Coordinates of C-alpha atoms in Angstrom, one line a residue:
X1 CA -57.3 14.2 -29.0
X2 CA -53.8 13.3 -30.5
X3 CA -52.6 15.9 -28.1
X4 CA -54.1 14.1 -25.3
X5 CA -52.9 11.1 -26.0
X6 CA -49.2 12.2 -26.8
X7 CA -49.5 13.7 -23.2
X8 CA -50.7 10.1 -21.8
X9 CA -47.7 8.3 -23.8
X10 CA -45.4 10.8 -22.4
X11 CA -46.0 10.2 -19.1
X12 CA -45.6 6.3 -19.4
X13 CA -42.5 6.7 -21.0
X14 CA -40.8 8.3 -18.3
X15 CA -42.0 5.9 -15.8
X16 CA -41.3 2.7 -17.8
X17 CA -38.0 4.3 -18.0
X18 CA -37.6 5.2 -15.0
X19 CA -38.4 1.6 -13.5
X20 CA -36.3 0.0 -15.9
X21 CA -33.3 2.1 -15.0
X22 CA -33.3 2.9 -11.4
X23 CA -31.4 0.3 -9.2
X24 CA -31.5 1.2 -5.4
X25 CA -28.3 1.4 -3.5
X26 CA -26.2 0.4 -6.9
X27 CA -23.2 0.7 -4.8
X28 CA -21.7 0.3 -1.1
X29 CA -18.0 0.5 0.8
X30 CA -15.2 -1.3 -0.6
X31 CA -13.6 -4.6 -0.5
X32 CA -12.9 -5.7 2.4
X33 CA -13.1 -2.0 3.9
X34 CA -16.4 -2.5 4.8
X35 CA -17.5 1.0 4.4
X36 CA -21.1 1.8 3.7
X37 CA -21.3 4.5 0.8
X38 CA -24.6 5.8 -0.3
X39 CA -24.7 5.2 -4.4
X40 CA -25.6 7.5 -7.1
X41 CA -29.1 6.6 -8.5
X42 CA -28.7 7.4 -12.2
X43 CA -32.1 7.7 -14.0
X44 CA -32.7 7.7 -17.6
X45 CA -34.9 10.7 -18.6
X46 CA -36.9 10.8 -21.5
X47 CA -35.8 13.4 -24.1
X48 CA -38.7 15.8 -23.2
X49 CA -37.8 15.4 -19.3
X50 CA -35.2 17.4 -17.8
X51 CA -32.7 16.2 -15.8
X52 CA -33.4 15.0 -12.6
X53 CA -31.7 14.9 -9.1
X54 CA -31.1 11.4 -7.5
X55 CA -34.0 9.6 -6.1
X56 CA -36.4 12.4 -7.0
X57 CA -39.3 11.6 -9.8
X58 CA -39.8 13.3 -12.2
X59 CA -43.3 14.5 -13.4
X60 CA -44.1 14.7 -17.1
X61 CA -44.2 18.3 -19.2
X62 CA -45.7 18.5 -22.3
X63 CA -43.8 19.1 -24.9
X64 CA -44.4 22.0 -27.3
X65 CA -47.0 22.0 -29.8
X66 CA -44.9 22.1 -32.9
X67 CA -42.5 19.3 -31.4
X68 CA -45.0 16.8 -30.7
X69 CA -45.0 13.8 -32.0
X70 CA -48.7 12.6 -34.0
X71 CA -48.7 8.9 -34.5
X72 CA -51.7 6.3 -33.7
X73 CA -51.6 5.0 -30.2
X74 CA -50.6 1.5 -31.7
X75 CA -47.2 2.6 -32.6
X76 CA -46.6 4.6 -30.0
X77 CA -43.4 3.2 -28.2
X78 CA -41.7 4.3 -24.8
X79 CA -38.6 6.3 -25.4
X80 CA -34.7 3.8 -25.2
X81 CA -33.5 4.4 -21.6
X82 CA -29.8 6.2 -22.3
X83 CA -26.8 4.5 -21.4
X84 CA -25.6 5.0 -18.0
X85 CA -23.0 8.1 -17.5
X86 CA -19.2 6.5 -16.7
X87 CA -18.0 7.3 -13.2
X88 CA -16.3 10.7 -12.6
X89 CA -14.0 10.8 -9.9
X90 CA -15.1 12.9 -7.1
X91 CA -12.7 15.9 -6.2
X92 CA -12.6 15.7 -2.9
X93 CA -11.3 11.7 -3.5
X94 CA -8.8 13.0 -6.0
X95 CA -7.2 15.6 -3.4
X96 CA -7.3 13.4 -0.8
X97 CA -5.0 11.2 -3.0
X98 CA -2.6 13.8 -4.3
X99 CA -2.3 14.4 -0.4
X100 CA -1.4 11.0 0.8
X101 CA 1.0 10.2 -2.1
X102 CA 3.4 13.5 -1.0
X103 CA 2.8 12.2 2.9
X104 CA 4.2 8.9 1.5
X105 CA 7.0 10.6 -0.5
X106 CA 7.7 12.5 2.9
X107 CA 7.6 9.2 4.6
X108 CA 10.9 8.1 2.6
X109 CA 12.9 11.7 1.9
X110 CA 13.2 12.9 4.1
X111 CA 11.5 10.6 6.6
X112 CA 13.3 7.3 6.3
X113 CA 16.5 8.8 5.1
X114 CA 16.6 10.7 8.3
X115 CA 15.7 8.1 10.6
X116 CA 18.3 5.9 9.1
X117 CA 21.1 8.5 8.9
X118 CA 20.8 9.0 12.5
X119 CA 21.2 5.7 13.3
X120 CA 24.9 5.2 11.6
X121 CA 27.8 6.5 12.6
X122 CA 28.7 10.1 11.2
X123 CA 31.1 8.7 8.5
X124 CA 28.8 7.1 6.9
X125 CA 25.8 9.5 7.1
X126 CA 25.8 10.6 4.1
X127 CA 25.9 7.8 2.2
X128 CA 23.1 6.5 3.8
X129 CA 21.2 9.7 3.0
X130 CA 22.3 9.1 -0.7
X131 CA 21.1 5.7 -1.3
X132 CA 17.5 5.9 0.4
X133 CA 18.0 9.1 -2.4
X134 CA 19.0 7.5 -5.2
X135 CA 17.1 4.3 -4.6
X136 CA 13.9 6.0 -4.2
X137 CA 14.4 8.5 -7.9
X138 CA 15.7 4.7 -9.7
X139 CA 11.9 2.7 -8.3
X140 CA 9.8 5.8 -9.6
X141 CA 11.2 5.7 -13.2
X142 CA 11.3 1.9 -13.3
X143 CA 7.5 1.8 -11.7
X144 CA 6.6 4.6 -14.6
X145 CA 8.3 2.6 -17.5
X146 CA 7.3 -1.4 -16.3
X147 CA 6.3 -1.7 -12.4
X148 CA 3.2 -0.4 -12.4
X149 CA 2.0 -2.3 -15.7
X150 CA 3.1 -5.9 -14.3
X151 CA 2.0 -5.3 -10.6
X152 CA -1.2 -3.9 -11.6
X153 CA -2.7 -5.2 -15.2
X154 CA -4.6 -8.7 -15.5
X155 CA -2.2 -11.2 -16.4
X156 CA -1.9 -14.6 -14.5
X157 CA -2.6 -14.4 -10.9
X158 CA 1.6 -14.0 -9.8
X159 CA 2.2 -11.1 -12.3
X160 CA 0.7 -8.5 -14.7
X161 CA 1.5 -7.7 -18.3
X162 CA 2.8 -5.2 -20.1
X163 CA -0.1 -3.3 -21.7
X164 CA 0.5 0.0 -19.5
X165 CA 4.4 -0.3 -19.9
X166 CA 5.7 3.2 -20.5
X167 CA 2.3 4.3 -18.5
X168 CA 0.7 3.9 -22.2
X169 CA -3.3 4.1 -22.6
X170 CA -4.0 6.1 -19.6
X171 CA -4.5 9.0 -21.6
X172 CA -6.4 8.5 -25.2
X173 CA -5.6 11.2 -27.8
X174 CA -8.3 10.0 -30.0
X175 CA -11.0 10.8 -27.2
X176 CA -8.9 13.5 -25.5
X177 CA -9.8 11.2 -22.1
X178 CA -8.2 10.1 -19.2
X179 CA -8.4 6.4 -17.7
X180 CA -9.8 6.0 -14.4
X181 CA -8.8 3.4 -11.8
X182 CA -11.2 1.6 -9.5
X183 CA -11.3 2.2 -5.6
X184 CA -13.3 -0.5 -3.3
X185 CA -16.5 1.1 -3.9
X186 CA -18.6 0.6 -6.9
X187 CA -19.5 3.7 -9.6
X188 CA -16.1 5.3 -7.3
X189 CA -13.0 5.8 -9.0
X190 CA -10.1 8.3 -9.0
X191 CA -8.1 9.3 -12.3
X192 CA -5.2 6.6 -12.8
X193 CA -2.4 8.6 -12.8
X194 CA -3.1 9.1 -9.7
X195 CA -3.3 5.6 -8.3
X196 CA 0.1 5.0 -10.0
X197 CA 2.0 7.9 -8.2
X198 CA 0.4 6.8 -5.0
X199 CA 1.6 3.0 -5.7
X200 CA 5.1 4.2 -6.9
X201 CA 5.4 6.1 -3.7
X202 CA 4.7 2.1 -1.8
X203 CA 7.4 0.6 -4.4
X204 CA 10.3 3.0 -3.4
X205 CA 9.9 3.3 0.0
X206 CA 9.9 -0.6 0.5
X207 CA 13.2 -0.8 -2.1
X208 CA 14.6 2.0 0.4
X209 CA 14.0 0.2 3.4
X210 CA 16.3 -2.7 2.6
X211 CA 19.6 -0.6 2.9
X212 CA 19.1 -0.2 7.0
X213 CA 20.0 -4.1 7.0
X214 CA 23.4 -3.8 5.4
X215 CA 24.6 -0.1 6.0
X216 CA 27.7 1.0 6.1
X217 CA 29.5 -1.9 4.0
X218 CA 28.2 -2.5 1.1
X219 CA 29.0 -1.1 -2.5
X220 CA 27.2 1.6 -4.0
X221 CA 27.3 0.0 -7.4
X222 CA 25.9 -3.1 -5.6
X223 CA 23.1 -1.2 -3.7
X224 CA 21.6 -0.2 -7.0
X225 CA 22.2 -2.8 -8.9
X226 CA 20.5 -5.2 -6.6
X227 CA 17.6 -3.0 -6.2
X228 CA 16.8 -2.9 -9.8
X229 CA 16.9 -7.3 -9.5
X230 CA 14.9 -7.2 -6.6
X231 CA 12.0 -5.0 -7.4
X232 CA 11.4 -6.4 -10.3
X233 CA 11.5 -10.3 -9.6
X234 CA 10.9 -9.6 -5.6
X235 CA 8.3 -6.5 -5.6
X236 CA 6.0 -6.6 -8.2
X237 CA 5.2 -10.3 -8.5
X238 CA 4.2 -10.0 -4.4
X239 CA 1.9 -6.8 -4.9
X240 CA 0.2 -8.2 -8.0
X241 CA -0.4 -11.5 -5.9
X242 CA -1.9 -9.8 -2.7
X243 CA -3.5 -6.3 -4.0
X244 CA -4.1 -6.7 -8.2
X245 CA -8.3 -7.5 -9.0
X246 CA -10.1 -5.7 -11.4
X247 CA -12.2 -3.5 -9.4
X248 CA -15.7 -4.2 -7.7
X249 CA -18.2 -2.5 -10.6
X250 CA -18.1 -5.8 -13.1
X251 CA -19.6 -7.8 -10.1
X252 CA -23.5 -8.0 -10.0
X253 CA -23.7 -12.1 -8.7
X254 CA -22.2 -15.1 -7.7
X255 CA -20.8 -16.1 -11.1
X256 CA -19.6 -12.7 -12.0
X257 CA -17.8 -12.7 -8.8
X258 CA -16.6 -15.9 -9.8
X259 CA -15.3 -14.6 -13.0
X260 CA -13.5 -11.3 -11.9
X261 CA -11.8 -13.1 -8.5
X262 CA -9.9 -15.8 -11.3
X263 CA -8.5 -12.5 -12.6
X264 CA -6.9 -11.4 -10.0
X265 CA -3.3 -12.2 -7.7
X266 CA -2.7 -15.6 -6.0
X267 CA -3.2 -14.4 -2.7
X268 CA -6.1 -12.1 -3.4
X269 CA -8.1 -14.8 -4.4
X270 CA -7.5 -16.9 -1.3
X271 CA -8.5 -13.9 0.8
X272 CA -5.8 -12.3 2.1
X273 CA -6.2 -8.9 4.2
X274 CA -3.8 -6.8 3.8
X275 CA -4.4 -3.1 4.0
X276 CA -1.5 -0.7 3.1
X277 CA 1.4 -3.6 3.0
X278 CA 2.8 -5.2 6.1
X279 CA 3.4 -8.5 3.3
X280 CA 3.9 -6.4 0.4
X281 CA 6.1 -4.2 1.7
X282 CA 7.5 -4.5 5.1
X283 CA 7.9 -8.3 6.1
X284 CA 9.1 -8.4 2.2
X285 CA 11.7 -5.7 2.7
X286 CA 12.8 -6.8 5.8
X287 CA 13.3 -10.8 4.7
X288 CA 15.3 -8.9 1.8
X289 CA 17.5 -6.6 4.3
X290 CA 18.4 -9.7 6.5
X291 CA 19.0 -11.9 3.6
X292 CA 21.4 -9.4 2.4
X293 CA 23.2 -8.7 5.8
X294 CA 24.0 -12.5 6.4
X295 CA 25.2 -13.0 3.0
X296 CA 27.4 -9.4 2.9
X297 CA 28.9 -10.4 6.5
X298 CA 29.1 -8.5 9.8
X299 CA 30.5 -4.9 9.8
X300 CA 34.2 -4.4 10.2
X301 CA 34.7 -4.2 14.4
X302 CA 31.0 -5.7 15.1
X303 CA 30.8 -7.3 18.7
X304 CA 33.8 -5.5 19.8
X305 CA 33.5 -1.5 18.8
X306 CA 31.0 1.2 19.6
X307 CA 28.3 1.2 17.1
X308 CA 26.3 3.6 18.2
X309 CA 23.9 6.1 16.0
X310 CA 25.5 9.2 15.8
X311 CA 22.7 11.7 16.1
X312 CA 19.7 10.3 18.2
X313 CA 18.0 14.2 17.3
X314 CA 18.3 13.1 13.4
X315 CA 16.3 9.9 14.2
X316 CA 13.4 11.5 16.3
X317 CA 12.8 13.8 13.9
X318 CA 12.8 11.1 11.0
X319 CA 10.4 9.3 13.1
X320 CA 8.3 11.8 13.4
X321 CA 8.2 12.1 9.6
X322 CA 7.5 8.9 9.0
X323 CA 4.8 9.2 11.8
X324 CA 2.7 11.7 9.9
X325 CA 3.4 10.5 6.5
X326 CA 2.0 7.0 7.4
X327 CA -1.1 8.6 7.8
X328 CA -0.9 8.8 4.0
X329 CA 0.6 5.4 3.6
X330 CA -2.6 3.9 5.6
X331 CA -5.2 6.3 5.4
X332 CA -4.8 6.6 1.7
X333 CA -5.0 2.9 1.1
X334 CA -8.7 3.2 1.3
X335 CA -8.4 5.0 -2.0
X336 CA -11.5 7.7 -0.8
X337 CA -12.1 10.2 1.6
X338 CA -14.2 8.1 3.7
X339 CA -15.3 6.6 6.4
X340 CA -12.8 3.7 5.7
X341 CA -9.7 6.1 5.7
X342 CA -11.0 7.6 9.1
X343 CA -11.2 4.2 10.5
X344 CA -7.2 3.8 9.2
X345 CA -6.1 7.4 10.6
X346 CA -7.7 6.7 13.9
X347 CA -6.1 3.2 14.2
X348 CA -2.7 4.9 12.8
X349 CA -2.6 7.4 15.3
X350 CA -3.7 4.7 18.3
X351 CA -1.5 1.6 18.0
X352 CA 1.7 3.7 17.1
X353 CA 1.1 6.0 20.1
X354 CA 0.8 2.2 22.1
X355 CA 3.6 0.9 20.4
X356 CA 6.1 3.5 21.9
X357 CA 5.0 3.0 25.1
X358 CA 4.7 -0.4 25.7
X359 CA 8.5 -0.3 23.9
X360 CA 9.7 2.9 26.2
X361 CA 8.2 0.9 29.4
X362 CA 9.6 -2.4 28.4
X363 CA 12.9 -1.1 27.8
X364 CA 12.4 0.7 31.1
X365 CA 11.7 -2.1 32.9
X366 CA 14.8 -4.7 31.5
X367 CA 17.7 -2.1 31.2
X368 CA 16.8 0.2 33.8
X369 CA 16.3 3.1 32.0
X370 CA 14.1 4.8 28.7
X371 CA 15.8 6.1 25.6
X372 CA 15.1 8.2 23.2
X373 CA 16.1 5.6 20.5
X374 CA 13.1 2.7 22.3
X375 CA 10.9 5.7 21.6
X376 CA 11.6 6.2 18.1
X377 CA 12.1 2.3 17.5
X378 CA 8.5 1.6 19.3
X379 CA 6.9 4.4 17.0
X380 CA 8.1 2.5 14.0
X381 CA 7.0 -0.9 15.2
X382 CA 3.6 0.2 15.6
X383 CA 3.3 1.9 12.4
X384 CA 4.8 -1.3 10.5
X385 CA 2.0 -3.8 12.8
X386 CA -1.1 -2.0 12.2
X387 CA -0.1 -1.2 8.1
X388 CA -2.0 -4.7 7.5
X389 CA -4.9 -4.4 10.2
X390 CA -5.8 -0.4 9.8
X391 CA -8.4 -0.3 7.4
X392 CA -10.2 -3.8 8.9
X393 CA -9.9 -3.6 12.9
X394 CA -11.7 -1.5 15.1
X395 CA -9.4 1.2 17.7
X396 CA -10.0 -1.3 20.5
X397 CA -8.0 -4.1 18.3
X398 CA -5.5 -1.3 17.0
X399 CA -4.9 -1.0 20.7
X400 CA -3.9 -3.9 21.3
X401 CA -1.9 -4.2 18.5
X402 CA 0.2 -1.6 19.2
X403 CA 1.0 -2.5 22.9
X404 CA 2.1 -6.6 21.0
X405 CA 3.9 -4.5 18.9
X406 CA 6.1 -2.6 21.1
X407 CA 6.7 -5.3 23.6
X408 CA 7.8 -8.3 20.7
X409 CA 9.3 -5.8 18.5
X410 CA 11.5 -4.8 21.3
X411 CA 12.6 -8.6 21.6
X412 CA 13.0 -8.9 18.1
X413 CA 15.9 -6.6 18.1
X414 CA 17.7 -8.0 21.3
X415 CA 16.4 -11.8 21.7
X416 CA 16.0 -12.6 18.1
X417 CA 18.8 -10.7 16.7
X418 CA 21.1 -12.6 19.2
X419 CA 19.7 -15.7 18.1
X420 CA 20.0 -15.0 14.3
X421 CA 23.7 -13.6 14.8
X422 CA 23.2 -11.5 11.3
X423 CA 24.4 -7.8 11.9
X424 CA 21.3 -6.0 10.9
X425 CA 22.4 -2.8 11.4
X426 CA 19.6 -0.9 11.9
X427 CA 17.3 -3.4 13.1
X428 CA 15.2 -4.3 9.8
X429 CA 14.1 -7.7 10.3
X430 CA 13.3 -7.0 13.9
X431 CA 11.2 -4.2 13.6
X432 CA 9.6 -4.5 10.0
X433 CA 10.2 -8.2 9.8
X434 CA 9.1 -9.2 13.3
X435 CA 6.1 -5.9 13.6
X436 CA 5.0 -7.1 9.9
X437 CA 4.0 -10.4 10.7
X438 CA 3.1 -9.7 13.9
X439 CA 0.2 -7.3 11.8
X440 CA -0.4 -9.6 9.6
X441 CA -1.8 -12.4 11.8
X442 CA -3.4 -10.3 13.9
X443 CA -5.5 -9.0 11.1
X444 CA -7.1 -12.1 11.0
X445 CA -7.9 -11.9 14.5
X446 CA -9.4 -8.3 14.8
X447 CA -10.9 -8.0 11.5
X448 CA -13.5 -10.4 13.4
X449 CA -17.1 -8.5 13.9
X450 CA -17.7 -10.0 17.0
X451 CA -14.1 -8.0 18.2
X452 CA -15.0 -4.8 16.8
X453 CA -13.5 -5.1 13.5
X454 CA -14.5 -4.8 9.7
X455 CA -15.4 -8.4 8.6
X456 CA -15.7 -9.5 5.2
X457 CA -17.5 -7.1 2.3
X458 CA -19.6 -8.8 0.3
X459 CA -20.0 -7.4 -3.3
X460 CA -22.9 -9.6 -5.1
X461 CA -25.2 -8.3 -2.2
X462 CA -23.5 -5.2 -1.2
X463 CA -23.2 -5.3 2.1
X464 CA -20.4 -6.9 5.1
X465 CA -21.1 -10.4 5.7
X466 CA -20.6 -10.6 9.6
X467 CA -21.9 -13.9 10.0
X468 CA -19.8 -15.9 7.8
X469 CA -16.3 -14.6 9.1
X470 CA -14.2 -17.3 11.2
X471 CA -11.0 -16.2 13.3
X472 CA -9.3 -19.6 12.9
X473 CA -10.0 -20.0 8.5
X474 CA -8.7 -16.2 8.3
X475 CA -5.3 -16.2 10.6
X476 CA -4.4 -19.3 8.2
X477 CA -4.9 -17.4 5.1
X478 CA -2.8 -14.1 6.5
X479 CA -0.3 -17.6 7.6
X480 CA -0.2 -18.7 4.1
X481 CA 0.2 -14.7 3.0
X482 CA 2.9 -14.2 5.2
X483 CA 4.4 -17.4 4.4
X484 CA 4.4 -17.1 0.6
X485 CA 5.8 -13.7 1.1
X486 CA 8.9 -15.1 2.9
X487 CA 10.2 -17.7 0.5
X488 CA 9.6 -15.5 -2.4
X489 CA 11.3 -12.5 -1.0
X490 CA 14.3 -14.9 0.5
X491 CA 14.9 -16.8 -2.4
X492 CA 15.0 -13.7 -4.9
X493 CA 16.9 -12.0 -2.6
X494 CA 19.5 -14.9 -2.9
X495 CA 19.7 -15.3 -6.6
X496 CA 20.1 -11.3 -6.6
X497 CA 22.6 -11.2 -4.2
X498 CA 24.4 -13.7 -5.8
X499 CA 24.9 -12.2 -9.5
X500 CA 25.3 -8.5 -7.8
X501 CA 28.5 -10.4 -6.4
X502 CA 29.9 -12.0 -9.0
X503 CA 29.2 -9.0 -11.3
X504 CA 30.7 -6.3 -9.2
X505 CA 31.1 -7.1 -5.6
X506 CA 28.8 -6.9 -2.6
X507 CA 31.2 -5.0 -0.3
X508 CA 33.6 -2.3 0.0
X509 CA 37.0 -3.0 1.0
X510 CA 38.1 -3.1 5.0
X511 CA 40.1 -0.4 4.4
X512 CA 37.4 2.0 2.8
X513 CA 34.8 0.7 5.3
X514 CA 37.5 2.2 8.0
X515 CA 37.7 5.1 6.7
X516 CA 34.0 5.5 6.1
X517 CA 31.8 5.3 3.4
X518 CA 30.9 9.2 2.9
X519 CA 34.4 9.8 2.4
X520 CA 35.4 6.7 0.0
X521 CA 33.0 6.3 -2.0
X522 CA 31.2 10.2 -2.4
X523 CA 34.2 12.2 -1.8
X524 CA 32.2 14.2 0.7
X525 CA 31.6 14.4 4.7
X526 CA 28.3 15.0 6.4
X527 CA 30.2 17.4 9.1
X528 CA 32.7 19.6 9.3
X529 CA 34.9 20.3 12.5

């Protein structure tokens, strides 16, 4: 009889169990991504049940003779439901990851060095080589030793702390574990090592960017030295304001989701969208760039010699780095090999292909003929415009987009450059600048349901809230992102300039700017006749 009834008391503590631990769909897509991901259903077994697959019930065994328990029905008590299992990251997210961050570091050497280095004259190539070089080594090992830590730790909502400075507590000798780092999805995360090469990559590239505004003039000593200022008081406090929250797993209501959105940056908790950077990195850059051409001054001859790029064949084939290493840049912003990152590809690959030919066709139409350089130039302005929008619009919007994007861009560097009268040497502000806000407001617009696009995720019931996105609320938030970004990047930019001058000088001499840069201040010439 006592066998009987251990049999009967068995069976009710696996389903009691069971019940108590089983919560359907515990997870779904990420953030504002949108993405529908089918969760994990852990169950807590009993310790006489095996383990069992997800979703499948598990029928009773009896336990051995010897093994079973003999106590009076009375105190008899259901078996304590185990503790759920901690995320592990899936490998096929980890790959994807280690596969985006080298597209990235593609995207800057040899990419952007590339692009840029075509675009001066040959007496300074190489020195334009050597910066986006140097620039780009100097961001990793400040973002290993401090970036990462105050862009991406809880802090206030403008900037992190300093508890993983020197990357410390990622890896726990005591336990012999690895930390993990949250993607969009809940019970999804990837090891954090990896997140912080993949957000290095974003730091150096956008530090490297700046040069094109001011090349060919400026000190070497200066370049770096203002870099250092400007990533740290310029960089990090804008990506901890627009990308740092804590993840998506601690919310499970309304006042959870309360709690965890106080945690994180300024413009995160108003709700600004912005994918894979076009605030963080590329209107922020570019306000940087043409902060730093107007105060260095014109290049020596501006207005009245030839200026023009050196070796067109170096550009297209930098562009056409970038071009497939912004798949990484945007596709690997969803964090997962998902649906989400398929949405970004797909919108990568559209609005830049529109981009270069709504650029090639308007330049076709105004000057009478297409260039190589308008082809190159539209490629980049689509890739900077749809960086905010690619992981929240649908193609259709990405389309459009890219075809704004070639056609404004395009003025930007002719219209708007005349009207600025700042020698931005290679066309920043007008591409990254002008394409980045350009992005950035029309996220608002196509992220809109009703236009094909991602709406707004909602995490305390798991699923996109269509009906409660508005057009109008959500272009003034990506105004107020875009905005905030501007005067933080411009008046840092200032102050940075400022010291870098008095300390050392902004500029070379006119005489070594003559002369060229690759010879005067590297000893070295990218050609020989």
């Amino acid at each position: 009889m006592h066998k009987n009834i251990t049999k009967w008391l068995s069976g009710v503590a696996v389903v009691v169990a069971m019940s108590g631990a089983v919560s359907a769909n515990a997870h779904e897509a990420a953030s504002h991504r949108g993405a529908d991901h089918a969760a994990p259903i852990v169950l807590a077994q009993a310790d006489t049940q095996p383990a069992a697959a997800p979703g499948v019930a598990v029928t009773p065994i009896e336990a051995p003779p010897a093994a079973a328990p003999v106590a009076a029905p009375a105190a008899a008590e259901a078996a304590p439901a185990a503790a759920p299992a901690a995320p592990v990251a899936n490998k096929g997210d980890v790959s994807w990851m280690f596969i985006a961050t080298i597209l990235v570091i593609m995207m800057s050497i040899p990419g952007l060095a590339l692009f840029y280095g075509g675009l001066v004259r040959s007496k300074n190539m190489l020195s334009v080589l050597l910066q986006v070089f140097m620039i780009f080594s100097v961001i990793i090992v400040l973002w290993c030793l401090y970036g990462y830590s105050l862009a991406f730790t809880e802090g206030s909502a403008f900037i992190g702390k300093f508890d993983r400075a020197f990357l410390n507590g990622i890896w726990n000798p005591a336990t012999a574990t690895f930390s993990s780092a949250a993607t969009f999805s809940k019970g999804v995360v990837i090891p954090e090592f990896v997140f912080v090469a993949f957000q290095g990559t974003f730091a150096a590239i956008t530090c490297a960017l700046i040069v094109g505004a001011f090349a060919e003039r400026a000190k070497f000593t200066a370049v770096l030295l203002f870099i250092v200022l400007w990533f740290t008081f310029g960089y990090l406090p804008v990506a901890h304001m627009v990308w740092f929250w804590t993840g998506p797993d601690a919310i499970k209501d309304a006042a959870t989701l309360a709690t965890e959105s106080a945690k994180a940056g300024w413009l995160w908790q108003k709700g600004a969208l912005d994918f894979a950077g076009g605030t963080v990195v590329h209107i922020n850059a570019a306000v940087a760039g043409l902060v730093g051409a107007i105060m260095i001054g014109k290049r020596v001859g501006y207005g009245r010699e030839s200026m023009a790029p050196h070796s067109l064949t170096m550009t297209m084939i930098g562009a056409s780095l970038l071009w497939v290493g912004w798949f990484g840049f945007n596709a690997g912003s969803a964090l997962e090999a998902g649906d989400v990152a398929a949405l970004a590809f797909i919108n990568t690959l559209l609005a830049t292909a529109c981009a270069t030919i709504s650029w090639v066709f308007g330049e076709w139409i105004t000057k009478g003929k297409p260039s190589m350089l308008g082809g190159a130039s539209g490629a980049v302005a689509g890739l900077v415009a749809i960086t905010p929008a690619c992981g929240f619009v649908g193609p259709m919007g990405a389309l459009v987009i890219g075809l704004l994007a070639g056609i404004i861009c395009l003025w930007g560097v002719n219209g708007l450059k005349r009207m600025i009268g700042a020698d931005d040497s290679l066309d920043v502000f007008g591409v990254h600048g002008v394409g980045g806000i350009l992005g950035a407001l029309l996220t608002g617009v196509f992220a809109a349901p009703q236009l094909g696009g991602q709406g707004i995720f909602d995490y305390t019931t798991n699923k996109m809230s269509a009906d409660a996105y508005s057009i109008g609320n959500q272009v003034w938030i990506q105004v107020q992102a875009v905005g905030t970004t501007i005067i933080w990047s411009a008046v840092v930019s200032v102050i940075a300039y400022k010291l870098v001058d008095l300390v050392v000088g902004l500029r070379v001499p006119e005489e070594e700017e003559r002369e060229g840069l690759d010879i005067t201040s590297h000893g070295e010439s990218a050609y020989h006749a």
